[in-house]
């Protein structure tokens, strides 16, 4: 289970389980009240249905550590995974790959420029760092090159890539 503390308003369809929309995305999360992700869902109804489906699996109001140390729970984890992924058709955290943005904002450009401002990095370092950033990794080639050019014009206006 991955730790994902809710930063948005959450509902509690089942005691101990929270449902909330991922900020800035269309996906919904089902989490333990500790913030540990249990499932990624299509919408609120899907997340609430998934919560009700696994409600009787254990007492979800217990701490995450208590649930993890419960031998009855650990012996049935495959059943829980089956309920979430097959019965509810939700995505388990270990299989979740969040969608990368397909565009960027002026704030993203400024943040990347601020990160490199004043250092002696060259264009290769800047482009490598940007390619590994979730803000830029999902961009198509033309859009990525445009963003890179904007960052370079701020950081190294004298550089040929700018």
Tab-separated table of N, CA and C in Angstrom:
chain	number	residue	atom	x	y	z
A	1	UNK	N	0.831	-1.170	0.000
A	1	UNK	CA	0.000	0.000	0.000
A	1	UNK	C	0.880	1.240	0.000
A	2	UNK	N	0.496	2.234	-0.774
A	2	UNK	CA	1.240	3.472	-0.859
A	2	UNK	C	0.598	4.526	0.025
A	3	UNK	N	1.395	5.382	0.612
A	3	UNK	CA	0.852	6.443	1.447
A	3	UNK	C	0.404	7.598	0.574
A	4	UNK	N	-0.840	7.968	0.703
A	4	UNK	CA	-1.382	9.084	-0.061
A	4	UNK	C	-2.361	9.840	0.823
A	5	UNK	N	-1.895	10.769	1.577
A	5	UNK	CA	-2.745	11.544	2.467
A	5	UNK	C	-3.681	12.414	1.649
A	6	UNK	N	-4.988	12.368	1.953
A	6	UNK	CA	-5.930	13.216	1.228
A	6	UNK	C	-5.674	14.689	1.493
A	7	UNK	N	-5.719	15.483	0.430
A	7	UNK	CA	-5.626	16.926	0.572
A	7	UNK	C	-6.930	17.567	0.121
A	8	UNK	N	-7.895	16.759	-0.209
A	8	UNK	CA	-9.193	17.239	-0.658
A	8	UNK	C	-10.255	16.767	0.322
A	9	UNK	N	-11.447	17.339	0.183
A	9	UNK	CA	-12.556	16.920	1.038
A	9	UNK	C	-12.865	15.451	0.770
A	10	UNK	N	-12.973	14.679	1.838
A	10	UNK	CA	-13.217	13.242	1.709
A	10	UNK	C	-14.536	12.877	2.375
A	11	UNK	N	-15.155	11.818	1.853
A	11	UNK	CA	-16.339	11.247	2.496
A	11	UNK	C	-15.928	9.903	3.084
A	12	UNK	N	-16.740	9.402	4.006
A	12	UNK	CA	-16.444	8.130	4.663
A	12	UNK	C	-17.643	7.200	4.474
A	13	UNK	N	-17.707	6.516	3.308
A	13	UNK	CA	-18.860	5.654	3.037
A	13	UNK	C	-18.928	4.437	3.941
A	14	UNK	N	-17.784	4.037	4.473
A	14	UNK	CA	-17.662	2.903	5.383
A	14	UNK	C	-16.746	3.377	6.515
A	15	UNK	N	-17.060	3.083	7.761
A	15	UNK	CA	-16.190	3.520	8.853
A	15	UNK	C	-14.733	3.104	8.631
A	16	UNK	N	-13.851	4.115	8.641
A	16	UNK	CA	-12.426	3.863	8.477
A	16	UNK	C	-11.915	3.968	7.055
A	17	UNK	N	-12.818	4.032	6.071
A	17	UNK	CA	-12.413	4.150	4.669
A	17	UNK	C	-12.862	5.501	4.120
A	18	UNK	N	-11.939	6.171	3.441
A	18	UNK	CA	-12.220	7.488	2.886
A	18	UNK	C	-12.234	7.443	1.366
A	19	UNK	N	-13.072	8.294	0.779
A	19	UNK	CA	-13.178	8.435	-0.672
A	19	UNK	C	-12.997	9.910	-0.993
A	20	UNK	N	-12.121	10.208	-1.928
A	20	UNK	CA	-11.939	11.602	-2.346
A	20	UNK	C	-11.413	11.653	-3.769
A	21	UNK	N	-11.651	12.787	-4.404
A	21	UNK	CA	-11.150	12.999	-5.760
A	21	UNK	C	-9.716	13.489	-5.682
A	22	UNK	N	-8.873	12.926	-6.526
A	22	UNK	CA	-7.490	13.349	-6.582
A	22	UNK	C	-7.459	14.797	-7.077
A	23	UNK	N	-6.847	15.705	-6.316
A	23	UNK	CA	-6.825	17.106	-6.727
A	23	UNK	C	-6.274	17.292	-8.139
A	24	UNK	N	-7.029	18.014	-8.958
A	24	UNK	CA	-6.612	18.306	-10.320
A	24	UNK	C	-6.768	17.168	-11.312
A	25	UNK	N	-7.404	16.077	-10.917
A	25	UNK	CA	-7.560	14.913	-11.805
A	25	UNK	C	-8.993	14.424	-11.778
A	26	UNK	N	-9.323	13.557	-12.708
A	26	UNK	CA	-10.654	12.976	-12.763
A	26	UNK	C	-10.773	11.693	-11.954
A	27	UNK	N	-9.676	11.172	-11.448
A	27	UNK	CA	-9.719	9.904	-10.721
A	27	UNK	C	-10.091	10.107	-9.256
A	28	UNK	N	-10.582	9.023	-8.658
A	28	UNK	CA	-10.969	9.020	-7.253
A	28	UNK	C	-10.163	7.966	-6.522
A	29	UNK	N	-9.887	8.214	-5.252
A	29	UNK	CA	-9.124	7.271	-4.435
A	29	UNK	C	-9.984	6.738	-3.304
A	30	UNK	N	-9.736	5.490	-2.994
A	30	UNK	CA	-10.284	4.859	-1.805
A	30	UNK	C	-9.087	4.609	-0.908
A	31	UNK	N	-9.107	5.179	0.300
A	31	UNK	CA	-7.976	5.024	1.207
A	31	UNK	C	-8.433	4.598	2.591
A	32	UNK	N	-7.504	4.025	3.310
A	32	UNK	CA	-7.682	3.782	4.738
A	32	UNK	C	-7.615	5.161	5.403
A	33	UNK	N	-8.214	5.325	6.570
A	33	UNK	CA	-8.228	6.635	7.224
A	33	UNK	C	-6.827	7.157	7.535
A	34	UNK	N	-5.821	6.302	7.513
A	34	UNK	CA	-4.432	6.720	7.725
A	34	UNK	C	-3.862	7.418	6.495
A	35	UNK	N	-4.541	7.282	5.363
A	35	UNK	CA	-4.053	7.857	4.118
A	35	UNK	C	-3.473	6.827	3.166
A	36	UNK	N	-3.377	5.575	3.581
A	36	UNK	CA	-2.830	4.538	2.706
A	36	UNK	C	-3.831	4.199	1.606
A	37	UNK	N	-3.382	4.266	0.365
A	37	UNK	CA	-4.255	4.004	-0.776
A	37	UNK	C	-4.614	2.531	-0.870
A	38	UNK	N	-5.897	2.268	-1.100
A	38	UNK	CA	-6.376	0.901	-1.320
A	38	UNK	C	-6.778	0.682	-2.766
A	39	UNK	N	-7.317	1.736	-3.417
A	39	UNK	CA	-7.781	1.583	-4.798
A	39	UNK	C	-7.909	2.942	-5.475
A	40	UNK	N	-7.757	2.921	-6.787
A	40	UNK	CA	-8.003	4.086	-7.632
A	40	UNK	C	-9.236	3.770	-8.460
A	41	UNK	N	-10.171	4.714	-8.493
A	41	UNK	CA	-11.480	4.455	-9.093
A	41	UNK	C	-11.840	5.517	-10.127
A	42	UNK	N	-12.855	5.189	-10.946
A	42	UNK	CA	-13.293	6.073	-12.027
A	42	UNK	C	-13.991	7.324	-11.534
A	43	UNK	N	-14.841	7.160	-10.531
A	43	UNK	CA	-15.636	8.281	-10.035
A	43	UNK	C	-16.035	8.003	-8.585
A	44	UNK	N	-16.772	8.928	-8.000
A	44	UNK	CA	-17.139	8.801	-6.600
A	44	UNK	C	-17.992	7.558	-6.344
A	45	UNK	N	-18.949	7.310	-7.200
A	45	UNK	CA	-19.823	6.143	-7.004
A	45	UNK	C	-19.011	4.843	-7.056
A	46	UNK	N	-18.078	4.751	-7.986
A	46	UNK	CA	-17.229	3.575	-8.112
A	46	UNK	C	-16.406	3.380	-6.834
A	47	UNK	N	-15.849	4.475	-6.298
A	47	UNK	CA	-15.043	4.390	-5.075
A	47	UNK	C	-15.902	3.970	-3.882
A	48	UNK	N	-17.098	4.528	-3.787
A	48	UNK	CA	-17.981	4.178	-2.672
A	48	UNK	C	-18.464	2.734	-2.773
A	49	UNK	N	-18.744	2.268	-3.984
A	49	UNK	CA	-19.145	0.879	-4.192
A	49	UNK	C	-18.004	-0.062	-3.798
A	50	UNK	N	-16.788	0.295	-4.165
A	50	UNK	CA	-15.616	-0.502	-3.799
A	50	UNK	C	-15.459	-0.549	-2.286
A	51	UNK	N	-15.656	0.588	-1.626
A	51	UNK	CA	-15.562	0.633	-0.159
A	51	UNK	C	-16.584	-0.302	0.484
A	52	UNK	N	-17.803	-0.273	-0.020
A	52	UNK	CA	-18.846	-1.141	0.548
A	52	UNK	C	-18.537	-2.617	0.280
A	53	UNK	N	-17.925	-2.905	-0.858
A	53	UNK	CA	-17.579	-4.279	-1.212
A	53	UNK	C	-16.538	-4.863	-0.255
A	54	UNK	N	-15.597	-4.039	0.197
A	54	UNK	CA	-14.540	-4.551	1.082
A	54	UNK	C	-14.801	-4.220	2.561
A	55	UNK	N	-15.941	-3.634	2.850
A	55	UNK	CA	-16.258	-3.180	4.214
A	55	UNK	C	-16.118	-4.281	5.253
A	56	UNK	N	-16.552	-5.488	4.942
A	56	UNK	CA	-16.545	-6.578	5.920
A	56	UNK	C	-15.224	-7.348	5.964
A	57	UNK	N	-14.253	-6.925	5.166
A	57	UNK	CA	-12.981	-7.631	5.135
A	57	UNK	C	-12.264	-7.543	6.483
A	58	UNK	N	-12.327	-6.373	7.103
A	58	UNK	CA	-11.715	-6.162	8.423
A	58	UNK	C	-12.351	-4.935	9.056
A	59	UNK	N	-11.984	-4.663	10.275
A	59	UNK	CA	-12.415	-3.429	10.934
A	59	UNK	C	-11.468	-2.323	10.484
A	60	UNK	N	-11.909	-1.545	9.516
A	60	UNK	CA	-11.072	-0.520	8.913
A	60	UNK	C	-10.811	0.664	9.837
A	61	UNK	N	-11.498	0.751	10.969
A	61	UNK	CA	-11.262	1.856	11.897
A	61	UNK	C	-9.987	1.642	12.726
A	62	UNK	N	-9.436	0.434	12.681
A	62	UNK	CA	-8.187	0.160	13.382
A	62	UNK	C	-7.038	0.889	12.691
A	63	UNK	N	-5.924	1.003	13.384
A	63	UNK	CA	-4.741	1.636	12.782
A	63	UNK	C	-4.200	0.752	11.662
A	64	UNK	N	-3.466	1.367	10.756
A	64	UNK	CA	-2.861	0.609	9.653
A	64	UNK	C	-1.892	-0.443	10.195
A	65	UNK	N	-1.128	-0.089	11.217
A	65	UNK	CA	-0.180	-1.040	11.809
A	65	UNK	C	-0.905	-2.243	12.412
A	66	UNK	N	-2.036	-1.993	13.045
A	66	UNK	CA	-2.816	-3.076	13.641
A	66	UNK	C	-3.363	-3.997	12.551
A	67	UNK	N	-3.847	-3.424	11.488
A	67	UNK	CA	-4.380	-4.243	10.386
A	67	UNK	C	-3.261	-5.060	9.747
A	68	UNK	N	-2.104	-4.441	9.536
A	68	UNK	CA	-0.967	-5.147	8.935
A	68	UNK	C	-0.491	-6.316	9.786
A	69	UNK	N	-0.565	-6.169	11.098
A	69	UNK	CA	-0.068	-7.233	11.979
A	69	UNK	C	-1.121	-8.307	12.261
A	70	UNK	N	-2.320	-8.118	11.753
A	70	UNK	CA	-3.403	-9.083	11.953
A	70	UNK	C	-3.174	-10.274	11.009
A	71	UNK	N	-2.866	-11.432	11.565
A	71	UNK	CA	-2.573	-12.612	10.749
A	71	UNK	C	-3.759	-13.036	9.892
A	72	UNK	N	-4.964	-12.846	10.394
A	72	UNK	CA	-6.153	-13.190	9.613
A	72	UNK	C	-6.233	-12.328	8.352
A	73	UNK	N	-5.893	-11.053	8.483
A	73	UNK	CA	-5.900	-10.149	7.331
A	73	UNK	C	-4.781	-10.528	6.353
A	74	UNK	N	-3.574	-10.698	6.869
A	74	UNK	CA	-2.449	-10.984	5.973
A	74	UNK	C	-2.611	-12.309	5.249
A	75	UNK	N	-3.301	-13.254	5.849
A	75	UNK	CA	-3.511	-14.537	5.176
A	75	UNK	C	-4.552	-14.434	4.061
A	76	UNK	N	-5.298	-13.352	4.028
A	76	UNK	CA	-6.366	-13.193	3.029
A	76	UNK	C	-6.132	-12.009	2.091
A	77	UNK	N	-4.899	-11.535	1.990
A	77	UNK	CA	-4.638	-10.374	1.139
A	77	UNK	C	-4.971	-10.627	-0.328
A	78	UNK	N	-4.766	-11.847	-0.801
A	78	UNK	CA	-5.122	-12.157	-2.186
A	78	UNK	C	-6.620	-11.986	-2.403
A	79	UNK	N	-7.419	-12.365	-1.410
A	79	UNK	CA	-8.868	-12.184	-1.503
A	79	UNK	C	-9.221	-10.696	-1.572
A	80	UNK	N	-8.540	-9.867	-0.759
A	80	UNK	CA	-8.790	-8.423	-0.790
A	80	UNK	C	-8.423	-7.851	-2.156
A	81	UNK	N	-7.280	-8.244	-2.676
A	81	UNK	CA	-6.859	-7.779	-4.005
A	81	UNK	C	-7.867	-8.208	-5.074
A	82	UNK	N	-8.377	-9.434	-4.942
A	82	UNK	CA	-9.380	-9.922	-5.888
A	82	UNK	C	-10.639	-9.068	-5.804
A	83	UNK	N	-11.103	-8.794	-4.595
A	83	UNK	CA	-12.304	-7.978	-4.428
A	83	UNK	C	-12.134	-6.606	-5.065
A	84	UNK	N	-10.979	-5.998	-4.831
A	84	UNK	CA	-10.747	-4.651	-5.361
A	84	UNK	C	-10.584	-4.660	-6.868
A	85	UNK	N	-9.700	-5.513	-7.380
A	85	UNK	CA	-9.366	-5.430	-8.798
A	85	UNK	C	-10.324	-6.154	-9.727
A	86	UNK	N	-10.915	-7.261	-9.273
A	86	UNK	CA	-11.798	-8.012	-10.168
A	86	UNK	C	-13.271	-7.746	-9.887
A	87	UNK	N	-13.668	-7.865	-8.647
A	87	UNK	CA	-15.072	-7.640	-8.324
A	87	UNK	C	-15.461	-6.182	-8.519
A	88	UNK	N	-14.628	-5.261	-8.043
A	88	UNK	CA	-14.950	-3.839	-8.131
A	88	UNK	C	-14.379	-3.188	-9.395
A	89	UNK	N	-13.495	-3.872	-10.100
A	89	UNK	CA	-12.830	-3.322	-11.287
A	89	UNK	C	-12.105	-2.017	-10.988
A	90	UNK	N	-11.520	-1.933	-9.798
A	90	UNK	CA	-10.714	-0.775	-9.427
A	90	UNK	C	-9.245	-1.115	-9.648
A	91	UNK	N	-8.406	-0.113	-9.567
A	91	UNK	CA	-6.982	-0.323	-9.811
A	91	UNK	C	-6.251	-0.347	-8.476
A	92	UNK	N	-5.460	-1.381	-8.282
A	92	UNK	CA	-4.656	-1.501	-7.064
A	92	UNK	C	-3.503	-0.496	-7.125
A	93	UNK	N	-3.067	0.027	-5.978
A	93	UNK	CA	-1.989	1.025	-5.979
A	93	UNK	C	-0.728	0.583	-6.705
A	94	UNK	N	-0.355	-0.694	-6.580
A	94	UNK	CA	0.882	-1.141	-7.240
A	94	UNK	C	0.765	-1.196	-8.762
A	95	UNK	N	-0.459	-1.105	-9.288
A	95	UNK	CA	-0.663	-1.100	-10.737
A	95	UNK	C	-1.059	0.272	-11.257
A	96	UNK	N	-1.121	1.257	-10.368
A	96	UNK	CA	-1.579	2.585	-10.752
A	96	UNK	C	-0.442	3.396	-11.345
A	97	UNK	N	-0.687	3.921	-12.508
A	97	UNK	CA	0.257	4.835	-13.143
A	97	UNK	C	-0.511	6.107	-13.466
A	98	UNK	N	-0.339	7.146	-12.632
A	98	UNK	CA	-1.104	8.359	-12.870
A	98	UNK	C	-0.801	8.956	-14.234
A	99	UNK	N	-1.803	9.541	-14.826
A	99	UNK	CA	-1.621	10.173	-16.124
A	99	UNK	C	-0.696	11.368	-15.969
A	100	UNK	N	0.214	11.503	-16.888
A	100	UNK	CA	1.107	12.648	-16.884
A	100	UNK	C	0.430	13.809	-17.603
A	101	UNK	N	0.753	15.033	-17.199
A	101	UNK	CA	0.138	16.173	-17.882
A	101	UNK	C	0.566	16.234	-19.341
A	102	UNK	N	-0.322	16.730	-20.174
A	102	UNK	CA	-0.019	16.862	-21.599
A	102	UNK	C	0.252	18.308	-21.972
A	103	UNK	N	0.242	19.186	-20.987
A	103	UNK	CA	0.560	20.591	-21.203
A	103	UNK	C	1.276	21.098	-19.960
A	104	UNK	N	1.752	22.301	-20.011
A	104	UNK	CA	2.456	22.876	-18.872
A	104	UNK	C	1.929	24.283	-18.647
A	105	UNK	N	2.256	24.843	-17.491
A	105	UNK	CA	1.814	26.192	-17.159
A	105	UNK	C	3.016	27.124	-17.064
A	106	UNK	N	2.744	28.416	-17.002
A	106	UNK	CA	3.822	29.385	-16.790
A	106	UNK	C	4.506	29.125	-15.447
A	107	UNK	N	3.724	28.677	-14.455
A	107	UNK	CA	4.292	28.361	-13.142
A	107	UNK	C	5.259	27.181	-13.242
A	108	UNK	N	4.943	26.190	-14.085
A	108	UNK	CA	5.850	25.057	-14.285
A	108	UNK	C	7.174	25.526	-14.898
A	109	UNK	N	7.081	26.422	-15.875
A	109	UNK	CA	8.279	26.966	-16.528
A	109	UNK	C	9.111	27.729	-15.501
A	110	UNK	N	8.443	28.578	-14.713
A	110	UNK	CA	9.164	29.377	-13.728
A	110	UNK	C	9.804	28.497	-12.663
A	111	UNK	N	9.099	27.455	-12.226
A	111	UNK	CA	9.658	26.544	-11.220
A	111	UNK	C	10.902	25.832	-11.750
A	112	UNK	N	10.851	25.396	-12.997
A	112	UNK	CA	12.017	24.740	-13.603
A	112	UNK	C	13.165	25.726	-13.749
A	113	UNK	N	12.862	26.952	-14.159
A	113	UNK	CA	13.902	27.976	-14.298
A	113	UNK	C	14.497	28.324	-12.940
A	114	UNK	N	13.644	28.468	-11.923
A	114	UNK	CA	14.137	28.778	-10.580
A	114	UNK	C	15.063	27.677	-10.066
A	115	UNK	N	14.727	26.423	-10.389
A	115	UNK	CA	15.540	25.294	-9.949
A	115	UNK	C	16.962	25.388	-10.499
A	116	UNK	N	17.090	25.842	-11.745
A	116	UNK	CA	18.403	25.890	-12.406
A	116	UNK	C	19.055	27.266	-12.365
A	117	UNK	N	18.331	28.288	-11.965
A	117	UNK	CA	18.851	29.650	-11.995
A	117	UNK	C	20.106	29.784	-11.142
A	118	UNK	N	21.134	30.384	-11.719
A	118	UNK	CA	22.351	30.660	-10.972
A	118	UNK	C	23.358	29.530	-10.940
A	119	UNK	N	22.983	28.369	-11.454
A	119	UNK	CA	23.983	27.287	-11.455
A	119	UNK	C	24.709	27.286	-12.799
A	120	UNK	N	25.638	26.399	-12.935
A	120	UNK	CA	26.437	26.359	-14.161
A	120	UNK	C	26.028	25.210	-15.070
A	121	UNK	N	24.814	24.713	-14.899
A	121	UNK	CA	24.382	23.591	-15.728
A	121	UNK	C	24.255	24.012	-17.174
A	122	UNK	N	24.437	23.031	-18.035
A	122	UNK	CA	24.275	23.293	-19.455
A	122	UNK	C	22.892	22.819	-19.901
A	123	UNK	N	22.618	22.975	-21.163
A	123	UNK	CA	21.322	22.585	-21.700
A	123	UNK	C	21.012	21.113	-21.522
A	124	UNK	N	22.032	20.257	-21.594
A	124	UNK	CA	21.815	18.823	-21.430
A	124	UNK	C	21.312	18.502	-20.024
A	125	UNK	N	21.882	19.143	-19.028
A	125	UNK	CA	21.441	18.925	-17.652
A	125	UNK	C	20.003	19.408	-17.472
A	126	UNK	N	19.695	20.577	-18.017
A	126	UNK	CA	18.340	21.129	-17.892
A	126	UNK	C	17.333	20.208	-18.573
A	127	UNK	N	17.630	19.773	-19.791
A	127	UNK	CA	16.681	18.926	-20.521
A	127	UNK	C	16.531	17.563	-19.840
A	128	UNK	N	17.617	17.025	-19.277
A	128	UNK	CA	17.535	15.744	-18.569
A	128	UNK	C	16.671	15.861	-17.323
A	129	UNK	N	16.850	16.930	-16.576
A	129	UNK	CA	16.052	17.144	-15.376
A	129	UNK	C	14.579	17.315	-15.743
A	130	UNK	N	14.309	18.092	-16.787
A	130	UNK	CA	12.926	18.299	-17.210
A	130	UNK	C	12.292	16.986	-17.658
A	131	UNK	N	13.040	16.158	-18.381
A	131	UNK	CA	12.495	14.894	-18.888
A	131	UNK	C	12.100	13.954	-17.754
A	132	UNK	N	12.721	14.094	-16.594
A	132	UNK	CA	12.406	13.238	-15.454
A	132	UNK	C	11.352	13.843	-14.535
A	133	UNK	N	10.929	15.056	-14.828
A	133	UNK	CA	9.945	15.744	-13.998
A	133	UNK	C	8.534	15.374	-14.423
A	134	UNK	N	7.659	15.126	-13.457
A	134	UNK	CA	6.275	14.779	-13.797
A	134	UNK	C	5.560	15.935	-14.482
A	135	UNK	N	6.071	17.155	-14.356
A	135	UNK	CA	5.453	18.309	-15.009
A	135	UNK	C	5.692	18.305	-16.517
A	136	UNK	N	6.750	17.640	-16.961
A	136	UNK	CA	7.112	17.692	-18.374
A	136	UNK	C	7.196	16.318	-19.049
A	137	UNK	N	7.257	15.227	-18.294
A	137	UNK	CA	7.500	13.896	-18.853
A	137	UNK	C	6.405	13.430	-19.799
A	138	UNK	N	5.171	13.891	-19.655
A	138	UNK	CA	4.080	13.416	-20.493
A	138	UNK	C	3.848	14.246	-21.742
A	139	UNK	N	4.661	15.275	-21.938
A	139	UNK	CA	4.452	16.159	-23.082
A	139	UNK	C	4.910	15.505	-24.381
A	140	UNK	N	4.219	15.837	-25.476
A	140	UNK	CA	4.711	15.353	-26.763
A	140	UNK	C	5.986	16.130	-27.110
A	141	UNK	N	6.694	15.688	-28.132
A	141	UNK	CA	8.010	16.237	-28.446
A	141	UNK	C	7.978	17.736	-28.700
A	142	UNK	N	7.046	18.193	-29.518
A	142	UNK	CA	6.978	19.618	-29.843
A	142	UNK	C	6.708	20.474	-28.617
A	143	UNK	N	5.778	20.049	-27.788
A	143	UNK	CA	5.425	20.804	-26.588
A	143	UNK	C	6.575	20.788	-25.587
A	144	UNK	N	7.234	19.633	-25.451
A	144	UNK	CA	8.388	19.544	-24.550
A	144	UNK	C	9.489	20.485	-25.024
A	145	UNK	N	9.791	20.482	-26.319
A	145	UNK	CA	10.846	21.348	-26.851
A	145	UNK	C	10.505	22.823	-26.637
A	146	UNK	N	9.242	23.163	-26.783
A	146	UNK	CA	8.794	24.538	-26.539
A	146	UNK	C	9.044	24.924	-25.072
A	147	UNK	N	8.675	24.028	-24.146
A	147	UNK	CA	8.880	24.286	-22.723
A	147	UNK	C	10.372	24.404	-22.407
A	148	UNK	N	11.170	23.506	-22.970
A	148	UNK	CA	12.617	23.543	-22.758
A	148	UNK	C	13.193	24.878	-23.242
A	149	UNK	N	12.758	25.324	-24.410
A	149	UNK	CA	13.224	26.611	-24.940
A	149	UNK	C	12.886	27.762	-24.005
A	150	UNK	N	11.698	27.750	-23.433
A	150	UNK	CA	11.296	28.811	-22.507
A	150	UNK	C	12.155	28.799	-21.252
A	151	UNK	N	12.420	27.607	-20.722
A	151	UNK	CA	13.269	27.506	-19.533
A	151	UNK	C	14.675	27.988	-19.857
A	152	UNK	N	15.215	27.580	-20.984
A	152	UNK	CA	16.576	27.972	-21.363
A	152	UNK	C	16.684	29.483	-21.579
A	153	UNK	N	15.659	30.119	-22.148
A	153	UNK	CA	15.697	31.570	-22.354
A	153	UNK	C	15.778	32.314	-21.017
A	154	UNK	N	15.213	31.728	-19.974
A	154	UNK	CA	15.262	32.355	-18.651
A	154	UNK	C	16.600	32.065	-17.965
A	155	UNK	N	17.015	30.798	-17.987
A	155	UNK	CA	18.198	30.365	-17.240
A	155	UNK	C	19.502	30.740	-17.949
A	156	UNK	N	19.588	30.442	-19.216
A	156	UNK	CA	20.813	30.671	-19.997
A	156	UNK	C	20.474	31.341	-21.322
A	157	UNK	N	20.109	32.623	-21.297
A	157	UNK	CA	19.709	33.273	-22.547
A	157	UNK	C	20.824	33.313	-23.598
A	158	UNK	N	22.072	33.170	-23.142
A	158	UNK	CA	23.202	33.181	-24.075
A	158	UNK	C	23.428	31.834	-24.767
A	159	UNK	N	22.773	30.791	-24.276
A	159	UNK	CA	22.984	29.431	-24.784
A	159	UNK	C	22.322	29.276	-26.151
A	160	UNK	N	22.957	28.532	-27.073
A	160	UNK	CA	22.378	28.341	-28.414
A	160	UNK	C	20.997	27.679	-28.387
A	161	UNK	N	20.707	26.866	-27.361
A	161	UNK	CA	19.417	26.189	-27.295
A	161	UNK	C	18.296	27.160	-26.956
A	162	UNK	N	18.663	28.334	-26.438
A	162	UNK	CA	17.643	29.326	-26.069
A	162	UNK	C	17.175	30.024	-27.311
